[in-house]
C-alpha atoms as a PDB file:
ATOM      1  CA  UNK A   1     137.970-140.633 -83.604  1.00  0.00           C
ATOM      2  CA  UNK A   2     140.259-142.026 -80.591  1.00  0.00           C
ATOM      3  CA  UNK A   3     140.646-145.154 -81.820  1.00  0.00           C
ATOM      4  CA  UNK A   4     141.057-144.128 -84.555  1.00  0.00           C
ATOM      5  CA  UNK A   5     143.984-142.442 -83.609  1.00  0.00           C
ATOM      6  CA  UNK A   6     145.396-145.255 -82.005  1.00  0.00           C
ATOM      7  CA  UNK A   7     144.631-147.677 -84.534  1.00  0.00           C
ATOM      8  CA  UNK A   8     147.154-145.782 -87.214  1.00  0.00           C
ATOM      9  CA  UNK A   9     149.351-144.669 -84.305  1.00  0.00           C
ATOM     10  CA  UNK A  10     150.005-149.171 -84.682  1.00  0.00           C
ATOM     11  CA  UNK A  11     151.227-149.602 -88.281  1.00  0.00           C
ATOM     12  CA  UNK A  12     153.444-146.757 -88.467  1.00  0.00           C
ATOM     13  CA  UNK A  13     155.482-148.403 -85.323  1.00  0.00           C
ATOM     14  CA  UNK A  14     154.835-152.378 -86.717  1.00  0.00           C
ATOM     15  CA  UNK A  15     156.058-151.237 -90.856  1.00  0.00           C
ATOM     16  CA  UNK A  16     159.727-150.433 -89.922  1.00  0.00           C
ATOM     17  CA  UNK A  17     160.311-153.524 -88.604  1.00  0.00           C
ATOM     18  CA  UNK A  18     159.501-155.088 -92.388  1.00  0.00           C
ATOM     19  CA  UNK A  19     163.341-152.775 -93.352  1.00  0.00           C
ATOM     20  CA  UNK A  20     165.564-153.944 -90.565  1.00  0.00           C
ATOM     21  CA  UNK A  21     168.178-155.605 -92.341  1.00  0.00           C
ATOM     22  CA  UNK A  22     170.761-154.207 -94.021  1.00  0.00           C
ATOM     23  CA  UNK A  23     169.479-156.451 -97.280  1.00  0.00           C
ATOM     24  CA  UNK A  24     166.215-155.207 -97.549  1.00  0.00           C
ATOM     25  CA  UNK A  25     167.156-151.890 -97.539  1.00  0.00           C
ATOM     26  CA  UNK A  26     169.101-152.973-100.579  1.00  0.00           C
ATOM     27  CA  UNK A  27     168.445-151.656-104.006  1.00  0.00           C
ATOM     28  CA  UNK A  28     168.342-152.425-107.870  1.00  0.00           C
ATOM     29  CA  UNK A  29     169.131-155.712-109.949  1.00  0.00           C
ATOM     30  CA  UNK A  30     171.032-158.723-110.487  1.00  0.00           C
ATOM     31  CA  UNK A  31     171.589-159.423-114.102  1.00  0.00           C
ATOM     32  CA  UNK A  32     172.532-163.355-114.156  1.00  0.00           C
ATOM     33  CA  UNK A  33     173.246-165.213-118.039  1.00  0.00           C
ATOM     34  CA  UNK A  34     174.049-168.675-119.048  1.00  0.00           C
ATOM     35  CA  UNK A  35     174.899-172.475-118.877  1.00  0.00           C
ATOM     36  CA  UNK A  36     171.811-174.337-118.496  1.00  0.00           C
ATOM     37  CA  UNK A  37     174.068-176.259-116.533  1.00  0.00           C
ATOM     38  CA  UNK A  38     174.998-173.667-112.923  1.00  0.00           C
ATOM     39  CA  UNK A  39     171.326-172.200-113.706  1.00  0.00           C
ATOM     40  CA  UNK A  40     169.633-174.682-111.558  1.00  0.00           C
ATOM     41  CA  UNK A  41     172.419-173.939-108.176  1.00  0.00           C
ATOM     42  CA  UNK A  42     172.384-169.902-108.998  1.00  0.00           C
ATOM     43  CA  UNK A  43     168.270-169.858-109.324  1.00  0.00           C
ATOM     44  CA  UNK A  44     168.460-171.743-105.337  1.00  0.00           C
ATOM     45  CA  UNK A  45     170.695-168.732-104.388  1.00  0.00           C
ATOM     46  CA  UNK A  46     168.413-166.088-106.328  1.00  0.00           C
ATOM     47  CA  UNK A  47     165.062-167.344-104.436  1.00  0.00           C
ATOM     48  CA  UNK A  48     167.149-167.523-100.958  1.00  0.00           C
ATOM     49  CA  UNK A  49     168.588-164.165-101.693  1.00  0.00           C
ATOM     50  CA  UNK A  50     164.818-163.084-103.008  1.00  0.00           C
ATOM     51  CA  UNK A  51     163.346-163.318 -99.185  1.00  0.00           C
ATOM     52  CA  UNK A  52     166.248-161.197 -97.738  1.00  0.00           C
ATOM     53  CA  UNK A  53     166.454-158.409-100.343  1.00  0.00           C
ATOM     54  CA  UNK A  54     162.407-158.845-102.039  1.00  0.00           C
ATOM     55  CA  UNK A  55     163.928-154.915-103.449  1.00  0.00           C
ATOM     56  CA  UNK A  56     166.606-156.309-105.047  1.00  0.00           C
ATOM     57  CA  UNK A  57     165.590-157.887-108.720  1.00  0.00           C
ATOM     58  CA  UNK A  58     167.214-160.777-109.907  1.00  0.00           C
ATOM     59  CA  UNK A  59     167.209-161.360-113.898  1.00  0.00           C
ATOM     60  CA  UNK A  60     168.026-164.869-114.527  1.00  0.00           C
ATOM     61  CA  UNK A  61     168.668-165.867-118.284  1.00  0.00           C
ATOM     62  CA  UNK A  62     169.538-169.047-119.835  1.00  0.00           C
ATOM     63  CA  UNK A  63     171.214-169.045-123.139  1.00  0.00           C
ATOM     64  CA  UNK A  64     174.087-171.230-122.633  1.00  0.00           C
ATOM     65  CA  UNK A  65     177.895-170.390-121.406  1.00  0.00           C
ATOM     66  CA  UNK A  66     179.326-169.739-124.441  1.00  0.00           C
ATOM     67  CA  UNK A  67     175.965-166.952-125.068  1.00  0.00           C
ATOM     68  CA  UNK A  68     176.535-165.855-121.760  1.00  0.00           C
ATOM     69  CA  UNK A  69     180.436-165.447-122.393  1.00  0.00           C
ATOM     70  CA  UNK A  70     178.865-162.452-125.448  1.00  0.00           C
ATOM     71  CA  UNK A  71     176.404-161.553-122.919  1.00  0.00           C
ATOM     72  CA  UNK A  72     179.519-160.717-120.581  1.00  0.00           C
ATOM     73  CA  UNK A  73     181.825-159.939-122.766  1.00  0.00           C
ATOM     74  CA  UNK A  74     178.941-157.138-123.905  1.00  0.00           C
ATOM     75  CA  UNK A  75     178.259-155.314-120.544  1.00  0.00           C
ATOM     76  CA  UNK A  76     174.709-157.217-120.603  1.00  0.00           C
ATOM     77  CA  UNK A  77     175.399-159.005-117.331  1.00  0.00           C
ATOM     78  CA  UNK A  78     176.966-158.747-114.355  1.00  0.00           C
ATOM     79  CA  UNK A  79     177.436-162.627-113.999  1.00  0.00           C
ATOM     80  CA  UNK A  80     177.701-165.335-116.334  1.00  0.00           C
ATOM     81  CA  UNK A  81     176.778-169.118-115.127  1.00  0.00           C
ATOM     82  CA  UNK A  82     179.686-171.370-116.573  1.00  0.00           C
ATOM     83  CA  UNK A  83     180.248-175.228-117.383  1.00  0.00           C
ATOM     84  CA  UNK A  84     183.138-174.776-118.745  1.00  0.00           C
ATOM     85  CA  UNK A  85     186.661-172.450-117.936  1.00  0.00           C
ATOM     86  CA  UNK A  86     186.327-168.764-120.205  1.00  0.00           C
ATOM     87  CA  UNK A  87     188.241-169.679-123.222  1.00  0.00           C
ATOM     88  CA  UNK A  88     191.718-168.221-124.877  1.00  0.00           C
ATOM     89  CA  UNK A  89     189.074-166.221-127.097  1.00  0.00           C
ATOM     90  CA  UNK A  90     186.561-164.653-124.408  1.00  0.00           C
ATOM     91  CA  UNK A  91     189.358-164.328-122.570  1.00  0.00           C
ATOM     92  CA  UNK A  92     191.073-161.953-125.612  1.00  0.00           C
ATOM     93  CA  UNK A  93     187.141-159.963-126.286  1.00  0.00           C
ATOM     94  CA  UNK A  94     187.205-159.118-122.520  1.00  0.00           C
ATOM     95  CA  UNK A  95     189.981-157.804-122.186  1.00  0.00           C
ATOM     96  CA  UNK A  96     189.617-155.728-125.341  1.00  0.00           C
ATOM     97  CA  UNK A  97     186.457-154.771-124.182  1.00  0.00           C
ATOM     98  CA  UNK A  98     187.823-153.564-121.093  1.00  0.00           C
ATOM     99  CA  UNK A  99     185.937-156.282-118.429  1.00  0.00           C
ATOM    100  CA  UNK A 100     187.569-157.538-115.906  1.00  0.00           C
ATOM    101  CA  UNK A 101     186.185-160.579-113.479  1.00  0.00           C
ATOM    102  CA  UNK A 102     186.622-163.018-111.291  1.00  0.00           C
ATOM    103  CA  UNK A 103     186.653-166.822-112.074  1.00  0.00           C
ATOM    104  CA  UNK A 104     184.645-168.368-109.351  1.00  0.00           C
ATOM    105  CA  UNK A 105     184.115-172.541-108.619  1.00  0.00           C
ATOM    106  CA  UNK A 106     180.813-172.622-107.433  1.00  0.00           C
ATOM    107  CA  UNK A 107     180.983-176.949-107.198  1.00  0.00           C
ATOM    108  CA  UNK A 108     181.751-180.166-108.971  1.00  0.00           C
ATOM    109  CA  UNK A 109     179.570-181.522-111.881  1.00  0.00           C
ATOM    110  CA  UNK A 110     179.602-184.932-113.787  1.00  0.00           C
ATOM    111  CA  UNK A 111     177.860-184.491-117.167  1.00  0.00           C
ATOM    112  CA  UNK A 112     175.990-188.159-117.475  1.00  0.00           C
ATOM    113  CA  UNK A 113     175.075-189.924-119.568  1.00  0.00           C
ATOM    114  CA  UNK A 114     171.225-191.158-120.118  1.00  0.00           C
ATOM    115  CA  UNK A 115     168.993-193.650-121.767  1.00  0.00           C
ATOM    116  CA  UNK A 116     165.637-194.436-121.481  1.00  0.00           C
ATOM    117  CA  UNK A 117     164.676-197.246-117.948  1.00  0.00           C
ATOM    118  CA  UNK A 118     163.804-199.761-120.821  1.00  0.00           C
ATOM    119  CA  UNK A 119     166.893-199.485-122.580  1.00  0.00           C
ATOM    120  CA  UNK A 120     168.503-202.671-120.320  1.00  0.00           C
ATOM    121  CA  UNK A 121     171.369-203.252-123.009  1.00  0.00           C
ATOM    122  CA  UNK A 122     173.625-199.363-123.027  1.00  0.00           C
ATOM    123  CA  UNK A 123     173.590-199.584-119.037  1.00  0.00           C
ATOM    124  CA  UNK A 124     177.289-199.913-118.778  1.00  0.00           C
ATOM    125  CA  UNK A 125     179.473-198.424-122.738  1.00  0.00           C
ATOM    126  CA  UNK A 126     183.329-197.312-123.083  1.00  0.00           C
ATOM    127  CA  UNK A 127     184.865-193.740-123.922  1.00  0.00           C
ATOM    128  CA  UNK A 128     185.805-194.999-126.573  1.00  0.00           C
ATOM    129  CA  UNK A 129     182.105-196.241-127.727  1.00  0.00           C
ATOM    130  CA  UNK A 130     181.361-192.427-126.954  1.00  0.00           C
ATOM    131  CA  UNK A 131     183.636-191.563-129.242  1.00  0.00           C
ATOM    132  CA  UNK A 132     182.365-193.717-132.299  1.00  0.00           C
ATOM    133  CA  UNK A 133     178.781-192.330-131.261  1.00  0.00           C
ATOM    134  CA  UNK A 134     179.922-189.003-131.512  1.00  0.00           C
ATOM    135  CA  UNK A 135     182.381-188.066-133.120  1.00  0.00           C
ATOM    136  CA  UNK A 136     181.768-186.119-136.581  1.00  0.00           C
ATOM    137  CA  UNK A 137     181.367-188.050-139.427  1.00  0.00           C
ATOM    138  CA  UNK A 138     180.343-190.386-137.370  1.00  0.00           C
ATOM    139  CA  UNK A 139     178.615-193.800-139.488  1.00  0.00           C
ATOM    140  CA  UNK A 140     177.020-195.513-135.468  1.00  0.00           C
ATOM    141  CA  UNK A 141     173.275-195.678-136.460  1.00  0.00           C
ATOM    142  CA  UNK A 142     171.854-198.196-134.750  1.00  0.00           C
ATOM    143  CA  UNK A 143     172.271-199.749-131.066  1.00  0.00           C
ATOM    144  CA  UNK A 144     174.506-202.420-133.016  1.00  0.00           C
ATOM    145  CA  UNK A 145     176.900-200.707-134.214  1.00  0.00           C
ATOM    146  CA  UNK A 146     178.163-200.195-131.165  1.00  0.00           C
ATOM    147  CA  UNK A 147     177.940-203.382-129.477  1.00  0.00           C
ATOM    148  CA  UNK A 148     176.741-206.627-132.321  1.00  0.00           C
ATOM    149  CA  UNK A 149     174.778-208.413-129.481  1.00  0.00           C
ATOM    150  CA  UNK A 150     172.436-204.991-129.701  1.00  0.00           C
ATOM    151  CA  UNK A 151     169.486-204.162-131.165  1.00  0.00           C
ATOM    152  CA  UNK A 152     169.725-203.446-135.376  1.00  0.00           C
ATOM    153  CA  UNK A 153     167.417-200.383-133.722  1.00  0.00           C
ATOM    154  CA  UNK A 154     168.272-196.737-134.402  1.00  0.00           C
ATOM    155  CA  UNK A 155     170.188-194.940-132.011  1.00  0.00           C
ATOM    156  CA  UNK A 156     167.441-191.315-131.321  1.00  0.00           C
ATOM    157  CA  UNK A 157     170.751-188.590-130.020  1.00  0.00           C
ATOM    158  CA  UNK A 158     170.001-186.104-127.465  1.00  0.00           C
ATOM    159  CA  UNK A 159     172.261-183.866-127.027  1.00  0.00           C
ATOM    160  CA  UNK A 160     173.075-179.627-125.616  1.00  0.00           C
ATOM    161  CA  UNK A 161     173.545-177.578-128.358  1.00  0.00           C
ATOM    162  CA  UNK A 162     176.860-175.436-129.127  1.00  0.00           C
ATOM    163  CA  UNK A 163     176.388-172.429-127.477  1.00  0.00           C
ATOM    164  CA  UNK A 164     176.387-174.763-124.237  1.00  0.00           C
ATOM    165  CA  UNK A 165     179.616-175.630-122.431  1.00  0.00           C
ATOM    166  CA  UNK A 166     178.823-178.656-121.738  1.00  0.00           C
ATOM    167  CA  UNK A 167     178.371-179.307-125.118  1.00  0.00           C
ATOM    168  CA  UNK A 168     182.382-178.088-125.154  1.00  0.00           C
ATOM    169  CA  UNK A 169     183.382-179.864-122.149  1.00  0.00           C
ATOM    170  CA  UNK A 170     182.252-182.603-123.832  1.00  0.00           C
ATOM    171  CA  UNK A 171     182.599-183.211-127.142  1.00  0.00           C
ATOM    172  CA  UNK A 172     186.919-182.216-126.128  1.00  0.00           C
ATOM    173  CA  UNK A 173     187.740-185.048-123.671  1.00  0.00           C
ATOM    174  CA  UNK A 174     185.203-187.398-125.606  1.00  0.00           C
ATOM    175  CA  UNK A 175     186.454-186.361-129.307  1.00  0.00           C
ATOM    176  CA  UNK A 176     189.925-184.965-128.758  1.00  0.00           C
ATOM    177  CA  UNK A 177     188.753-181.234-129.567  1.00  0.00           C
ATOM    178  CA  UNK A 178     185.860-178.842-128.232  1.00  0.00           C
ATOM    179  CA  UNK A 179     183.195-178.331-130.793  1.00  0.00           C
ATOM    180  CA  UNK A 180     183.859-181.792-132.422  1.00  0.00           C
ATOM    181  CA  UNK A 181     181.242-183.503-132.991  1.00  0.00           C
ATOM    182  CA  UNK A 182     178.482-184.754-134.658  1.00  0.00           C
ATOM    183  CA  UNK A 183     175.402-182.798-135.881  1.00  0.00           C
ATOM    184  CA  UNK A 184     172.539-184.935-136.705  1.00  0.00           C
ATOM    185  CA  UNK A 185     171.110-185.216-133.089  1.00  0.00           C
ATOM    186  CA  UNK A 186     168.161-183.161-131.223  1.00  0.00           C
ATOM    187  CA  UNK A 187     169.668-180.526-129.596  1.00  0.00           C
ATOM    188  CA  UNK A 188     168.488-177.807-127.172  1.00  0.00           C
ATOM    189  CA  UNK A 189     169.740-174.861-125.283  1.00  0.00           C
ATOM    190  CA  UNK A 190     167.290-176.281-122.738  1.00  0.00           C
ATOM    191  CA  UNK A 191     168.438-179.767-120.388  1.00  0.00           C
ATOM    192  CA  UNK A 192     164.860-179.890-119.959  1.00  0.00           C
ATOM    193  CA  UNK A 193     163.785-180.694-123.253  1.00  0.00           C
ATOM    194  CA  UNK A 194     167.142-183.304-123.600  1.00  0.00           C
ATOM    195  CA  UNK A 195     165.293-185.026-120.178  1.00  0.00           C
ATOM    196  CA  UNK A 196     161.922-185.042-121.822  1.00  0.00           C
ATOM    197  CA  UNK A 197     163.125-186.803-125.605  1.00  0.00           C
ATOM    198  CA  UNK A 198     165.616-189.663-123.438  1.00  0.00           C
ATOM    199  CA  UNK A 199     162.575-190.160-121.203  1.00  0.00           C
ATOM    200  CA  UNK A 200     159.633-190.277-124.220  1.00  0.00           C
ATOM    201  CA  UNK A 201     161.809-193.247-126.479  1.00  0.00           C
ATOM    202  CA  UNK A 202     163.143-196.407-125.409  1.00  0.00           C
ATOM    203  CA  UNK A 203     166.360-195.765-128.243  1.00  0.00           C
ATOM    204  CA  UNK A 204     166.447-192.765-127.166  1.00  0.00           C
ATOM    205  CA  UNK A 205     170.747-191.682-125.575  1.00  0.00           C
ATOM    206  CA  UNK A 206     171.578-188.569-124.446  1.00  0.00           C
ATOM    207  CA  UNK A 207     173.819-186.590-121.853  1.00  0.00           C
ATOM    208  CA  UNK A 208     173.703-183.588-119.515  1.00  0.00           C
ATOM    209  CA  UNK A 209     174.721-182.085-115.934  1.00  0.00           C
ATOM    210  CA  UNK A 210     174.431-184.477-113.255  1.00  0.00           C
ATOM    211  CA  UNK A 211     171.686-182.800-111.301  1.00  0.00           C
ATOM    212  CA  UNK A 212     168.808-183.033-113.969  1.00  0.00           C
ATOM    213  CA  UNK A 213     169.821-187.351-113.900  1.00  0.00           C
ATOM    214  CA  UNK A 214     169.600-186.206-110.167  1.00  0.00           C
ATOM    215  CA  UNK A 215     165.790-185.297-110.884  1.00  0.00           C
ATOM    216  CA  UNK A 216     164.320-187.111-112.927  1.00  0.00           C
ATOM    217  CA  UNK A 217     165.956-190.783-112.174  1.00  0.00           C
ATOM    218  CA  UNK A 218     162.392-192.416-112.115  1.00  0.00           C
ATOM    219  CA  UNK A 219     162.530-191.716-115.915  1.00  0.00           C
ATOM    220  CA  UNK A 220     166.176-191.805-116.061  1.00  0.00           C
ATOM    221  CA  UNK A 221     168.598-194.268-116.661  1.00  0.00           C
ATOM    222  CA  UNK A 222     172.286-193.101-115.944  1.00  0.00           C
ATOM    223  CA  UNK A 223     175.305-194.934-118.058  1.00  0.00           C
ATOM    224  CA  UNK A 224     178.477-196.639-116.380  1.00  0.00           C
ATOM    225  CA  UNK A 225     181.402-195.290-118.549  1.00  0.00           C
ATOM    226  CA  UNK A 226     184.022-197.832-117.995  1.00  0.00           C
ATOM    227  CA  UNK A 227     182.892-199.430-115.606  1.00  0.00           C
ATOM    228  CA  UNK A 228     181.938-195.776-113.622  1.00  0.00           C
ATOM    229  CA  UNK A 229     179.224-194.613-112.579  1.00  0.00           C
ATOM    230  CA  UNK A 230     177.832-191.073-111.842  1.00  0.00           C
ATOM    231  CA  UNK A 231     177.143-190.419-108.202  1.00  0.00           C
ATOM    232  CA  UNK A 232     178.436-187.714-105.885  1.00  0.00           C
ATOM    233  CA  UNK A 233     181.300-189.518-104.014  1.00  0.00           C
ATOM    234  CA  UNK A 234     181.868-190.287-108.046  1.00  0.00           C
ATOM    235  CA  UNK A 235     181.949-186.751-109.291  1.00  0.00           C
ATOM    236  CA  UNK A 236     183.919-185.661-106.236  1.00  0.00           C
ATOM    237  CA  UNK A 237     187.212-188.025-106.368  1.00  0.00           C
ATOM    238  CA  UNK A 238     187.168-187.153-110.059  1.00  0.00           C
ATOM    239  CA  UNK A 239     187.263-191.262-110.704  1.00  0.00           C
ATOM    240  CA  UNK A 240     184.358-190.640-112.626  1.00  0.00           C
ATOM    241  CA  UNK A 241     186.827-189.633-115.631  1.00  0.00           C
ATOM    242  CA  UNK A 242     186.795-187.679-117.896  1.00  0.00           C
ATOM    243  CA  UNK A 243     183.432-186.761-117.225  1.00  0.00           C
ATOM    244  CA  UNK A 244     183.964-184.817-113.908  1.00  0.00           C
ATOM    245  CA  UNK A 245     184.155-181.400-113.756  1.00  0.00           C
ATOM    246  CA  UNK A 246     184.291-177.764-111.750  1.00  0.00           C
ATOM    247  CA  UNK A 247     181.314-176.055-112.785  1.00  0.00           C
ATOM    248  CA  UNK A 248     181.730-171.719-112.279  1.00  0.00           C
ATOM    249  CA  UNK A 249     180.249-167.896-112.008  1.00  0.00           C
ATOM    250  CA  UNK A 250     182.204-165.487-113.600  1.00  0.00           C
ATOM    251  CA  UNK A 251     181.467-161.939-112.042  1.00  0.00           C
ATOM    252  CA  UNK A 252     181.953-158.448-114.186  1.00  0.00           C
ATOM    253  CA  UNK A 253     184.262-156.522-110.742  1.00  0.00           C
ATOM    254  CA  UNK A 254     183.214-153.498-111.771  1.00  0.00           C
ATOM    255  CA  UNK A 255     179.540-154.283-111.050  1.00  0.00           C
ATOM    256  CA  UNK A 256     180.990-155.534-107.550  1.00  0.00           C
ATOM    257  CA  UNK A 257     181.092-151.779-106.750  1.00  0.00           C
ATOM    258  CA  UNK A 258     177.457-151.815-106.376  1.00  0.00           C
ATOM    259  CA  UNK A 259     176.472-153.112-102.905  1.00  0.00           C
ATOM    260  CA  UNK A 260     173.690-155.040-104.317  1.00  0.00           C
ATOM    261  CA  UNK A 261     175.854-157.024-106.308  1.00  0.00           C
ATOM    262  CA  UNK A 262     178.649-157.343-103.543  1.00  0.00           C
ATOM    263  CA  UNK A 263     175.937-158.851-101.462  1.00  0.00           C
ATOM    264  CA  UNK A 264     174.499-161.419-103.509  1.00  0.00           C
ATOM    265  CA  UNK A 265     177.930-162.794-103.767  1.00  0.00           C
ATOM    266  CA  UNK A 266     178.635-162.423-100.908  1.00  0.00           C
ATOM    267  CA  UNK A 267     175.456-164.468-100.093  1.00  0.00           C
ATOM    268  CA  UNK A 268     175.671-166.513-103.002  1.00  0.00           C
ATOM    269  CA  UNK A 269     179.382-167.852-102.093  1.00  0.00           C
ATOM    270  CA  UNK A 270     177.978-168.045 -97.879  1.00  0.00           C
ATOM    271  CA  UNK A 271     175.050-170.185 -98.603  1.00  0.00           C
ATOM    272  CA  UNK A 272     176.741-172.223-102.039  1.00  0.00           C
ATOM    273  CA  UNK A 273     177.669-175.568-100.074  1.00  0.00           C
ATOM    274  CA  UNK A 274     174.576-176.329 -98.547  1.00  0.00           C
ATOM    275  CA  UNK A 275     172.210-174.871-101.918  1.00  0.00           C
ATOM    276  CA  UNK A 276     174.622-177.125-104.148  1.00  0.00           C
ATOM    277  CA  UNK A 277     173.703-180.036-102.263  1.00  0.00           C
ATOM    278  CA  UNK A 278     170.069-178.992-102.188  1.00  0.00           C
ATOM    279  CA  UNK A 279     169.966-179.090-106.154  1.00  0.00           C
ATOM    280  CA  UNK A 280     172.046-182.367-107.105  1.00  0.00           C
ATOM    281  CA  UNK A 281     175.350-181.429-107.444  1.00  0.00           C
ATOM    282  CA  UNK A 282     178.699-182.076-105.425  1.00  0.00           C
ATOM    283  CA  UNK A 283     179.350-179.371-103.039  1.00  0.00           C
ATOM    284  CA  UNK A 284     183.361-177.628-102.638  1.00  0.00           C
ATOM    285  CA  UNK A 285     184.788-177.564 -99.168  1.00  0.00           C
ATOM    286  CA  UNK A 286     184.126-174.989 -97.062  1.00  0.00           C
ATOM    287  CA  UNK A 287     188.074-173.598 -97.020  1.00  0.00           C
ATOM    288  CA  UNK A 288     187.421-173.252-100.702  1.00  0.00           C
ATOM    289  CA  UNK A 289     184.011-170.888-100.635  1.00  0.00           C
ATOM    290  CA  UNK A 290     186.095-169.110 -97.532  1.00  0.00           C
ATOM    291  CA  UNK A 291     188.980-168.548 -99.657  1.00  0.00           C
ATOM    292  CA  UNK A 292     187.152-166.161-102.953  1.00  0.00           C
ATOM    293  CA  UNK A 293     184.641-164.940 -99.715  1.00  0.00           C
ATOM    294  CA  UNK A 294     188.128-163.275 -98.536  1.00  0.00           C
ATOM    295  CA  UNK A 295     188.942-162.007-102.317  1.00  0.00           C
ATOM    296  CA  UNK A 296     186.193-160.251-102.942  1.00  0.00           C
END
């Protein structure tokens, strides 16, 4: 009997050690959706945060930037991952719905045009060739249509769906207007589907965020645009033009009244510099992250 009492006392004394920090005592939920491009960063942050605050549920969906903003405006989520800035019509809808928010840049990205590793002819392309290939009503069907020295074989195109911020940004800078694009290509909001498509066909070409290329360099080849290859250096400096950009999270400021949300966003900004680089993107400076921490 004495031994049993001692054992129980020992357990009672050690249990509180698991919950000694403020984060560990937090409970609640953080609801996130939006861009597949931003997803790897937010997921990396969420995984680290779960170690600190295991009682907080961080749910992350991937419905594209536009799909995420629809949920954000309906107050169905607390944070929208966005690979473009909020559009004027989305701002108006948010205002009418009484949704106030913070726009927080979290990384630099370079939309990367990729081909199959066995493709030896299209490693260099111009912006004009991309426009010719992707514009509305494009007549380009074969590689030879882009360059008479290239093979007379059909090009298989892969790209993000129309709810994607990457689609919006790419079509704006390449075709002159957001959403203006040829329609006859294989679409997906899941960038891993696009990676698989290009990796499996010598005549495939696609585009998506730099991190998905960086993760799959063994099965993809990046195309240099106007002589500039996408790298961390060219993306951060902006010389990888016009496809270098900032990516964002949009935070519902009313949600920040909840302690678990405020703590999560503070954790995000405090750790983004390291985690952004870990998943293949280019971080902002620590001063830039600290600026938004102060605004919180």
